mmCIF file of C-alpha atoms in Angstrom:
data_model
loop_
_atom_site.group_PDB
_atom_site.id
_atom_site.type_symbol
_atom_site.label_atom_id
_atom_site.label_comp_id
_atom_site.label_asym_id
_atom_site.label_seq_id
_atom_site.Cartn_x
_atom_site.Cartn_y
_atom_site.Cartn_z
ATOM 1 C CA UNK G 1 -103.789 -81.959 -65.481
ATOM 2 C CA UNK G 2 -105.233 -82.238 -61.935
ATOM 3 C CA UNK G 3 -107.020 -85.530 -60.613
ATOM 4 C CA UNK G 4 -110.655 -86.059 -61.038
ATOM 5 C CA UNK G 5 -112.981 -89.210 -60.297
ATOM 6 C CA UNK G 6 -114.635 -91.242 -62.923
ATOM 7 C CA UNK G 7 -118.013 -90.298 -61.265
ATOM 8 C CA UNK G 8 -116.926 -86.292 -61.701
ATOM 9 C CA UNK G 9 -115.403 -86.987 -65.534
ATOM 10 C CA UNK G 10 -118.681 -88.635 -66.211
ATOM 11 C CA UNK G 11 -120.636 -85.686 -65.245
ATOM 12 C CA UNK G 12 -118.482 -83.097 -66.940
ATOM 13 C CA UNK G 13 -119.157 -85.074 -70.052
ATOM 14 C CA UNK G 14 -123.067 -85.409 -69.649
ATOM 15 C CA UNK G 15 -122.895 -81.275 -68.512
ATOM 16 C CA UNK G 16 -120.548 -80.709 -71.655
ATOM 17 C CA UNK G 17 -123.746 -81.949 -73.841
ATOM 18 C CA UNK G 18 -123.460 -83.786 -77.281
ATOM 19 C CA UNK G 19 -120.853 -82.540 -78.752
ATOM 20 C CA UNK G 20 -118.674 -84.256 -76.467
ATOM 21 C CA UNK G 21 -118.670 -87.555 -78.312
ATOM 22 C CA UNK G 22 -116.273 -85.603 -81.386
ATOM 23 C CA UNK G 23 -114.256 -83.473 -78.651
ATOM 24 C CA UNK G 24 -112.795 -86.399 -77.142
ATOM 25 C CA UNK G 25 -112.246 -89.118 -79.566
ATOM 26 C CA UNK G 26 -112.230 -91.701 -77.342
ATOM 27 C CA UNK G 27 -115.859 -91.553 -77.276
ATOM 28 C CA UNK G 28 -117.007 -91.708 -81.309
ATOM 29 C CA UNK G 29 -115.226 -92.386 -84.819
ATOM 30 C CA UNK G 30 -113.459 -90.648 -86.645
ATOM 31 C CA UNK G 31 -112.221 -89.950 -90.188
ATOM 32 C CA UNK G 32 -107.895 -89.635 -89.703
ATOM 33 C CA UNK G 33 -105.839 -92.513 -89.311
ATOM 34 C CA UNK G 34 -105.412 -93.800 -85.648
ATOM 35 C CA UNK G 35 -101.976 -95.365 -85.871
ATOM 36 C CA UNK G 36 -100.921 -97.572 -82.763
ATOM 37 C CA UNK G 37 -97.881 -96.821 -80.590
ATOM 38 C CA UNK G 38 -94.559 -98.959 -81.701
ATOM 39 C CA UNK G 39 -92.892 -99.471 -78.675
ATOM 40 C CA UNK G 40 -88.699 -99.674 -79.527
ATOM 41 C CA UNK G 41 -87.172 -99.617 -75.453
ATOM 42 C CA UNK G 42 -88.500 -99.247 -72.155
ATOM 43 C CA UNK G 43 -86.958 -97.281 -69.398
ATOM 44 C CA UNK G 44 -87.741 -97.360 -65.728
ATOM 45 C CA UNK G 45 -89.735 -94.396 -64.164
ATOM 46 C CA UNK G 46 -90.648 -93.181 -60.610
ATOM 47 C CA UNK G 47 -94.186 -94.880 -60.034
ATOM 48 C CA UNK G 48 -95.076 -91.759 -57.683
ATOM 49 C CA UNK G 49 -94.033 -89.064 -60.491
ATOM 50 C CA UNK G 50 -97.180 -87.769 -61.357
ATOM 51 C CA UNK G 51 -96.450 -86.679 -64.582
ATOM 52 C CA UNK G 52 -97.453 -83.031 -65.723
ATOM 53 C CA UNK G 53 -94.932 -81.808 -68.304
ATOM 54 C CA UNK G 54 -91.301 -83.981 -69.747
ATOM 55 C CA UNK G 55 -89.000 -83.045 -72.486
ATOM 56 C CA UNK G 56 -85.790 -84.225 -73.028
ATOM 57 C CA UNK G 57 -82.635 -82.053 -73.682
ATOM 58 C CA UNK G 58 -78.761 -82.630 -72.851
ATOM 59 C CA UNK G 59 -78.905 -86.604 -72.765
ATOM 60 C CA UNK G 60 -81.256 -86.434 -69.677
ATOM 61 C CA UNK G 61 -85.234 -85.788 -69.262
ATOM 62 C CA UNK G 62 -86.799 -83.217 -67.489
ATOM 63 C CA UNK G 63 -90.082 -83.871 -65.726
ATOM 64 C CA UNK G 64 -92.481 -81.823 -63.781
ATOM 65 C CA UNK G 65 -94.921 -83.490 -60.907
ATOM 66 C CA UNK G 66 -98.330 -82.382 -59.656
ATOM 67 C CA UNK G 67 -100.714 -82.388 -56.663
ATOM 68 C CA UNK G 68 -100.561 -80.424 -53.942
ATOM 69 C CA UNK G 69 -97.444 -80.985 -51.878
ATOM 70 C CA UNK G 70 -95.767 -83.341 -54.342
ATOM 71 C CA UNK G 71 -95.431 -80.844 -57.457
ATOM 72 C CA UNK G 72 -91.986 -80.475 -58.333
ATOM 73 C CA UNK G 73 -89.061 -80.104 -61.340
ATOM 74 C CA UNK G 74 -86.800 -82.692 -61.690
ATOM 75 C CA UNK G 75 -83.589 -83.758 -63.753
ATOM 76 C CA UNK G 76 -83.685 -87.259 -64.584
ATOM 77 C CA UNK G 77 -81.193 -90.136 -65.574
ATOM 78 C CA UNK G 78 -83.213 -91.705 -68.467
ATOM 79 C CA UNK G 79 -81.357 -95.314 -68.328
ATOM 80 C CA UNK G 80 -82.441 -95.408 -64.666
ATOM 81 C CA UNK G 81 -84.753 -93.619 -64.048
ATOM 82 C CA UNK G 82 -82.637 -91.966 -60.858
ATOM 83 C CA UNK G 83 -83.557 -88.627 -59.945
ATOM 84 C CA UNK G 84 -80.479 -86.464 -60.642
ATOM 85 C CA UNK G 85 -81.661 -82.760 -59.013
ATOM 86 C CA UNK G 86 -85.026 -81.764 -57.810
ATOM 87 C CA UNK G 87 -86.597 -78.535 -56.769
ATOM 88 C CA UNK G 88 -90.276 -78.114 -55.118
ATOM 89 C CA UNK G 89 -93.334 -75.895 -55.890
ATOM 90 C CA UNK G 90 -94.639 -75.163 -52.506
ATOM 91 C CA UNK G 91 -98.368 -75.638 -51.707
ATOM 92 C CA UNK G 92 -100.749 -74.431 -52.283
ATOM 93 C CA UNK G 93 -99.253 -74.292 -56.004
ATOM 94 C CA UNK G 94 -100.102 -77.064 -58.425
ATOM 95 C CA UNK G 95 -97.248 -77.825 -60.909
ATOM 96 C CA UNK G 96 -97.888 -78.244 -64.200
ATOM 97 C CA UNK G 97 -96.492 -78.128 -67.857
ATOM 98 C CA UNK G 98 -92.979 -77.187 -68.136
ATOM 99 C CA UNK G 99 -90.828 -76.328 -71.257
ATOM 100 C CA UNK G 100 -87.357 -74.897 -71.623
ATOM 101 C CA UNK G 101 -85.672 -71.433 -72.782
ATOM 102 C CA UNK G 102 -81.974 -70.744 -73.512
ATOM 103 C CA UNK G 103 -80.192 -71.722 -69.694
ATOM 104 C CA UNK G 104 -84.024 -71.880 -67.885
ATOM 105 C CA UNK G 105 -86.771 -74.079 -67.623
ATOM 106 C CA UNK G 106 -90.007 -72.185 -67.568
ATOM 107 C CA UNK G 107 -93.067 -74.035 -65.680
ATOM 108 C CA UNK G 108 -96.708 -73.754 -65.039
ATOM 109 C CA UNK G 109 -99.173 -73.996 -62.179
ATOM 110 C CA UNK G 110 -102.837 -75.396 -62.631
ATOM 111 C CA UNK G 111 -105.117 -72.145 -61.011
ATOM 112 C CA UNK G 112 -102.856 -69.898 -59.693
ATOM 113 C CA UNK G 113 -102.333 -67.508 -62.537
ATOM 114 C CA UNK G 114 -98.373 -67.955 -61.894
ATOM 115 C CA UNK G 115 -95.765 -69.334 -63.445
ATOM 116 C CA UNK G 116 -91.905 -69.711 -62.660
ATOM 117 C CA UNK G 117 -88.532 -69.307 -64.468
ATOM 118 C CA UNK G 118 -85.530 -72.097 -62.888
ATOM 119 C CA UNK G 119 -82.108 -72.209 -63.784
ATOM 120 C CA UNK G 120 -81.134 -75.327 -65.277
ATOM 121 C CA UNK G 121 -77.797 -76.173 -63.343
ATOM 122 C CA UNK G 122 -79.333 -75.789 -60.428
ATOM 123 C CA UNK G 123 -83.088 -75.667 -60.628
ATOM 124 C CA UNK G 124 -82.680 -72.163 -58.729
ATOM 125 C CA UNK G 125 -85.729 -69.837 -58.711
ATOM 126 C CA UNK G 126 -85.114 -66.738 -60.836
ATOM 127 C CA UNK G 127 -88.615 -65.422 -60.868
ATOM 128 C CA UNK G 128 -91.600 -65.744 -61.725
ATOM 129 C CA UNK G 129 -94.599 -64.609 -64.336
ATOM 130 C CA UNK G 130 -98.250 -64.585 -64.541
ATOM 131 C CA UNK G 131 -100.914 -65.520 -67.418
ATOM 132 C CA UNK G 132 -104.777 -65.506 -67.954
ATOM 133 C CA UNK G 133 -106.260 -68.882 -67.700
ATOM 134 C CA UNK G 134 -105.694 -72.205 -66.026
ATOM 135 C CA UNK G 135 -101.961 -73.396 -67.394
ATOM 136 C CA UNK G 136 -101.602 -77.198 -67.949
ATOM 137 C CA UNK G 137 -98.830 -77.687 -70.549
ATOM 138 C CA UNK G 138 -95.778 -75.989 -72.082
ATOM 139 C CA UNK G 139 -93.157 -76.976 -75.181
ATOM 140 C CA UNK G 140 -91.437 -74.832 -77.421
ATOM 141 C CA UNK G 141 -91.011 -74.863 -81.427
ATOM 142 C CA UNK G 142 -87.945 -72.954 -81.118
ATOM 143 C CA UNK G 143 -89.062 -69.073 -81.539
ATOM 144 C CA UNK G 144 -92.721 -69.588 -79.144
ATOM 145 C CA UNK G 145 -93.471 -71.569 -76.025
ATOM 146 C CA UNK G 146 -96.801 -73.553 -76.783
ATOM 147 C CA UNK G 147 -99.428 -73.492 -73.764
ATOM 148 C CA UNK G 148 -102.726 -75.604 -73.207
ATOM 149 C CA UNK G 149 -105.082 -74.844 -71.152
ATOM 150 C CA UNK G 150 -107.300 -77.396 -71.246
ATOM 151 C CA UNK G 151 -109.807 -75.536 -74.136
ATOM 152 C CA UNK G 152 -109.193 -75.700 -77.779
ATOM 153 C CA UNK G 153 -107.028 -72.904 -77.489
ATOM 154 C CA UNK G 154 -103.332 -73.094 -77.706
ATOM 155 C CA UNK G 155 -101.743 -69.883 -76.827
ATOM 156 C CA UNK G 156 -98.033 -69.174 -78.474
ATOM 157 C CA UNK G 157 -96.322 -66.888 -76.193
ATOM 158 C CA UNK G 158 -92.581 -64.644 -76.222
ATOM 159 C CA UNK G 159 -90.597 -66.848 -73.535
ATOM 160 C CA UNK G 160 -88.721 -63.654 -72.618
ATOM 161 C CA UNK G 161 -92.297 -61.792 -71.809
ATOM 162 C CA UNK G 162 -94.561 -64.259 -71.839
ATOM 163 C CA UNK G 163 -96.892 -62.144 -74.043
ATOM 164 C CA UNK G 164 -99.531 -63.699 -76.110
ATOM 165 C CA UNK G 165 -97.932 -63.753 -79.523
ATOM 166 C CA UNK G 166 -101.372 -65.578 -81.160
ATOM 167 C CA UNK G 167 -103.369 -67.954 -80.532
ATOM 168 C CA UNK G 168 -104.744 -70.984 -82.479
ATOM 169 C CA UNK G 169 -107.815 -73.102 -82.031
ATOM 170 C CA UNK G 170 -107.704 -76.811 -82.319
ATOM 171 C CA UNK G 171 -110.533 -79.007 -84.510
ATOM 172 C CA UNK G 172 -110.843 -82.540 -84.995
ATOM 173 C CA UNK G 173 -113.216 -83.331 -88.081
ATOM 174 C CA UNK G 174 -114.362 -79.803 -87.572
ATOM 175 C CA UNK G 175 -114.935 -79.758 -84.237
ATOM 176 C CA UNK G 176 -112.924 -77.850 -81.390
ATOM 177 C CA UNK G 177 -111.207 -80.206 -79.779
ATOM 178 C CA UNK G 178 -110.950 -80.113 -75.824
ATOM 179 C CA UNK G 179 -108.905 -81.267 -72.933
ATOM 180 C CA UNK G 180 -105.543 -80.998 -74.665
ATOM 181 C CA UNK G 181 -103.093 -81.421 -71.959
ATOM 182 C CA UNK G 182 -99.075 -82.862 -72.408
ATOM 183 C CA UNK G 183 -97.496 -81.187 -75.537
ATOM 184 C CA UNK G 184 -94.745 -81.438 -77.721
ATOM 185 C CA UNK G 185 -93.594 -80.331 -80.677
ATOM 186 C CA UNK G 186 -92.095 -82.715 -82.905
ATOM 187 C CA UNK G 187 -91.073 -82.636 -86.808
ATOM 188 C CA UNK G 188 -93.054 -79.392 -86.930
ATOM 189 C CA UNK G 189 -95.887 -80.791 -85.726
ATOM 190 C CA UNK G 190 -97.742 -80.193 -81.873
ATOM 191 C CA UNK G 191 -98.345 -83.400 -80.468
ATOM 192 C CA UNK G 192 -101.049 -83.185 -77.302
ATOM 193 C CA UNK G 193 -101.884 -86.233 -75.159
ATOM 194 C CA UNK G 194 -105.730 -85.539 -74.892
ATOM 195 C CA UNK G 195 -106.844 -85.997 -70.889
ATOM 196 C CA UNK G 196 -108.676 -89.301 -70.658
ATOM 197 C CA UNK G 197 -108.058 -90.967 -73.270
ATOM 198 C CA UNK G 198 -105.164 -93.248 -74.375
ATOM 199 C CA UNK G 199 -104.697 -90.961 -77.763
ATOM 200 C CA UNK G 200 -102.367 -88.362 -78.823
ATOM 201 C CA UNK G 201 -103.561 -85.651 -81.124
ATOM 202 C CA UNK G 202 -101.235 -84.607 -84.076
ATOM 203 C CA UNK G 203 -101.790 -81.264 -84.501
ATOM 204 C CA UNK G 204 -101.062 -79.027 -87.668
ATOM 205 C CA UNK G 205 -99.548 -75.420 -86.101
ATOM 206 C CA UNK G 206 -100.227 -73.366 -88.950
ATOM 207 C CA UNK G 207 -104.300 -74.901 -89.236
ATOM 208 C CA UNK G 208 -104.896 -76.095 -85.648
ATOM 209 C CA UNK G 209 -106.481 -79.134 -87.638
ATOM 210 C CA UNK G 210 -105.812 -82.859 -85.791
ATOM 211 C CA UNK G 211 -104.370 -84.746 -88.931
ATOM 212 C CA UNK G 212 -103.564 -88.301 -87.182
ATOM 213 C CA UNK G 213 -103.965 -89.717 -83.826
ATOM 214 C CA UNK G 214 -101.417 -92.112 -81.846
ATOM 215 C CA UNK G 215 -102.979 -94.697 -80.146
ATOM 216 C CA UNK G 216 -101.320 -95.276 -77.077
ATOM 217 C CA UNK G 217 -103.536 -97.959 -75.180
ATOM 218 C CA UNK G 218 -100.802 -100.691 -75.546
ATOM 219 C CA UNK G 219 -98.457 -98.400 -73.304
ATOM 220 C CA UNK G 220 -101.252 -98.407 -70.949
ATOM 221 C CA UNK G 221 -101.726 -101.650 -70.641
ATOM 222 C CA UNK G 222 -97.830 -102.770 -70.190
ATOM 223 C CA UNK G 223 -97.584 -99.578 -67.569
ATOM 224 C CA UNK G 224 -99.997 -101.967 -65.459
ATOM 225 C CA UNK G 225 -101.593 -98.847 -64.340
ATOM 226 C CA UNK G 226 -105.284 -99.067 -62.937
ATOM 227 C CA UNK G 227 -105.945 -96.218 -60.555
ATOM 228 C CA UNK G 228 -108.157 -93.578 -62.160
ATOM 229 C CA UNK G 229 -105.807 -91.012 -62.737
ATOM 230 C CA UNK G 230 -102.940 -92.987 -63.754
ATOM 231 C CA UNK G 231 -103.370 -91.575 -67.670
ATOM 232 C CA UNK G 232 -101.179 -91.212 -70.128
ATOM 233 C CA UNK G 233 -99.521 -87.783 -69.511
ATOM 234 C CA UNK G 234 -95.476 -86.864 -70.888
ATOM 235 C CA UNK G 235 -94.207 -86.113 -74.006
ATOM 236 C CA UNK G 236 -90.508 -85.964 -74.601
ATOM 237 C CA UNK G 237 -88.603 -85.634 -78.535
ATOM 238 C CA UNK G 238 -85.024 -86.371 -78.771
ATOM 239 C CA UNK G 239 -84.649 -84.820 -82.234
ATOM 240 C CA UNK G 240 -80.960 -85.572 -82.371
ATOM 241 C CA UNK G 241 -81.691 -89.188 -82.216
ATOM 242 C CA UNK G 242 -84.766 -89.156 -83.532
ATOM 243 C CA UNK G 243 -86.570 -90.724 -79.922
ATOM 244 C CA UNK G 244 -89.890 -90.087 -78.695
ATOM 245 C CA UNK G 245 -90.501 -90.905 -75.568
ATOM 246 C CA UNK G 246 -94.055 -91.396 -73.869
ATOM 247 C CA UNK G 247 -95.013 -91.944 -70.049
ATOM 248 C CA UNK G 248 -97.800 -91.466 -67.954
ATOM 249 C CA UNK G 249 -99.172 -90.701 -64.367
ATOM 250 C CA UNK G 250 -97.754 -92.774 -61.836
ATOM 251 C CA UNK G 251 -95.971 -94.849 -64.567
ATOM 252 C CA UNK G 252 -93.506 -97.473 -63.662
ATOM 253 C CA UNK G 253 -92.101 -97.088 -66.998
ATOM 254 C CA UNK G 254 -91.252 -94.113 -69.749
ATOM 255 C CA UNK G 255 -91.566 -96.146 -73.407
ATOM 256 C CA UNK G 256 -89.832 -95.109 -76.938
ATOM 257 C CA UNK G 257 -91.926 -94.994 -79.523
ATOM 258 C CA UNK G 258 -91.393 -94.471 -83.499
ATOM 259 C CA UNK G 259 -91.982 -90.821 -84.005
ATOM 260 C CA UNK G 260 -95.392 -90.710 -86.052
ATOM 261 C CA UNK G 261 -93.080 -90.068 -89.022
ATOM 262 C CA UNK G 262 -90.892 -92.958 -88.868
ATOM 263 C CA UNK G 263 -94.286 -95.310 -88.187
ATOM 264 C CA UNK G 264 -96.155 -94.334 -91.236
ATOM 265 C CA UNK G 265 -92.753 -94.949 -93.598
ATOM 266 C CA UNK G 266 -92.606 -98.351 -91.971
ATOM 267 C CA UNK G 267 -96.330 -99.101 -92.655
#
């Protein structure tokens, strides 16, 4: 998701009115188990990669950037952090969310109503498509892509067409739950960093109910990030291995975590 000040955040939440206090749990209680972050490695990260989208697939992750003029897809070393192959999105596109299909990657922009198809040996442009909406995030449960948009919504769309297959409306304690931004989709559930906040919503696909939360705050902390943007933003399963990897905006670091899983068997 894009940058926005404190001051500007603060008035979209007074505009937003009181329901705002269950959309974005950060700001009330609530009823599902909040279960923190177990960190098992750290990895280095580019501290200028503003994060928008990150899966991981063929031993290396994939990352997209955003702002104007920095927005990009990238192939990274995950040991290193070393970018491996890069390709821009020109201004006055705003990368976002990216996700891949078969020998592509397909990726988002934030307002532009476009979206582009890369090949994945050489991050070469094969086209492009367009959508309805702003387009923040992408993943893929293996038939659909997933796409946020920043409302409750997600959309689950053909990755050959890019048709609207359905859509499904998130709650949290009943409530439609906003700003869901990062996705993935791990152990058949959609896991959505919510914007702001140090939590990531575990999401039921069938119900579009939140059933648990991650509390990623500790992450936060050891990133050392302060600026006001620098949120936690990137999602990446390694379902092979059984890694979940977490990282933020401007992150010096990408962190494993226990897969939500894997925590609760420990507990």
């Amino acid at each position: 998701m894009h940058r926005l000040s404190p001051r500007l955040a603060l008035l979209a939440l007074l505009l937003a009115g009181p329901a705002v206090a269950q959309e974005i749990p950060a700001l009330g209680p609530t009823s599902l188990p909040v279960v923190p972050a177990q960190i098992v490695a750290t990895y280095p990260h580019d501290p200028d990669a503003y994060t928008e989208g990150l899966f991981y697939e063929g031993g290396k992750l994939w990352e997209s950037t955003g702002t104007i003029g920095k927005s990009g897809i990238r192939k990274v070393d995950l040991m290193t952090g070393k970018v491996l192959m890069r390709a821009a999105v020109d201004p006055p596109l705003y990368g976002e969310g990216i996700a891949p299909w078969r020998d592509q990657i397909l990726s988002l922009t934030w307002k532009n109503h476009v979206g582009f198809r890369w090949s994945k040996d050489k991050l070469k442009k094969l086209g492009s498509f367009k959508y309805d909406g702003e387009g923040w995030a992408l993943t893929s449960d293996g038939t659909d892509l997933i796409l946020s948009d920043g409302t409750p919504q997600l959309r689950f769309i053909d990755p050959a067409t890019f048709a609207v297959r359905r859509t499904l409306t998130v709650t949290h304690d009943g409530q439609p739950l906003i700003n869901l931004n990062e996705l993935e989709y791990v152990d058949g559930e959609i896991l959505a960093n919510i914007w702001l906040t140090d939590r990531i919503a575990r999401i039921d696909p069938a119900s579009g109910k939140v059933i648990g939360w991650i509390d990623v705050s500790e992450l936060h902390r050891q990133s050392g990030a302060t600026a006001e943007n620098d949120v936690p933003n990137g999602i990446a399963w390694d379902a092979r291995k059984r890694r979940l990897f977490v990282t933020g905006k401007d992150w010096p670091y990408v962190f494993e975590i226990k897969a939500p899983r894997d925590t609760i068997s420990t507990l």
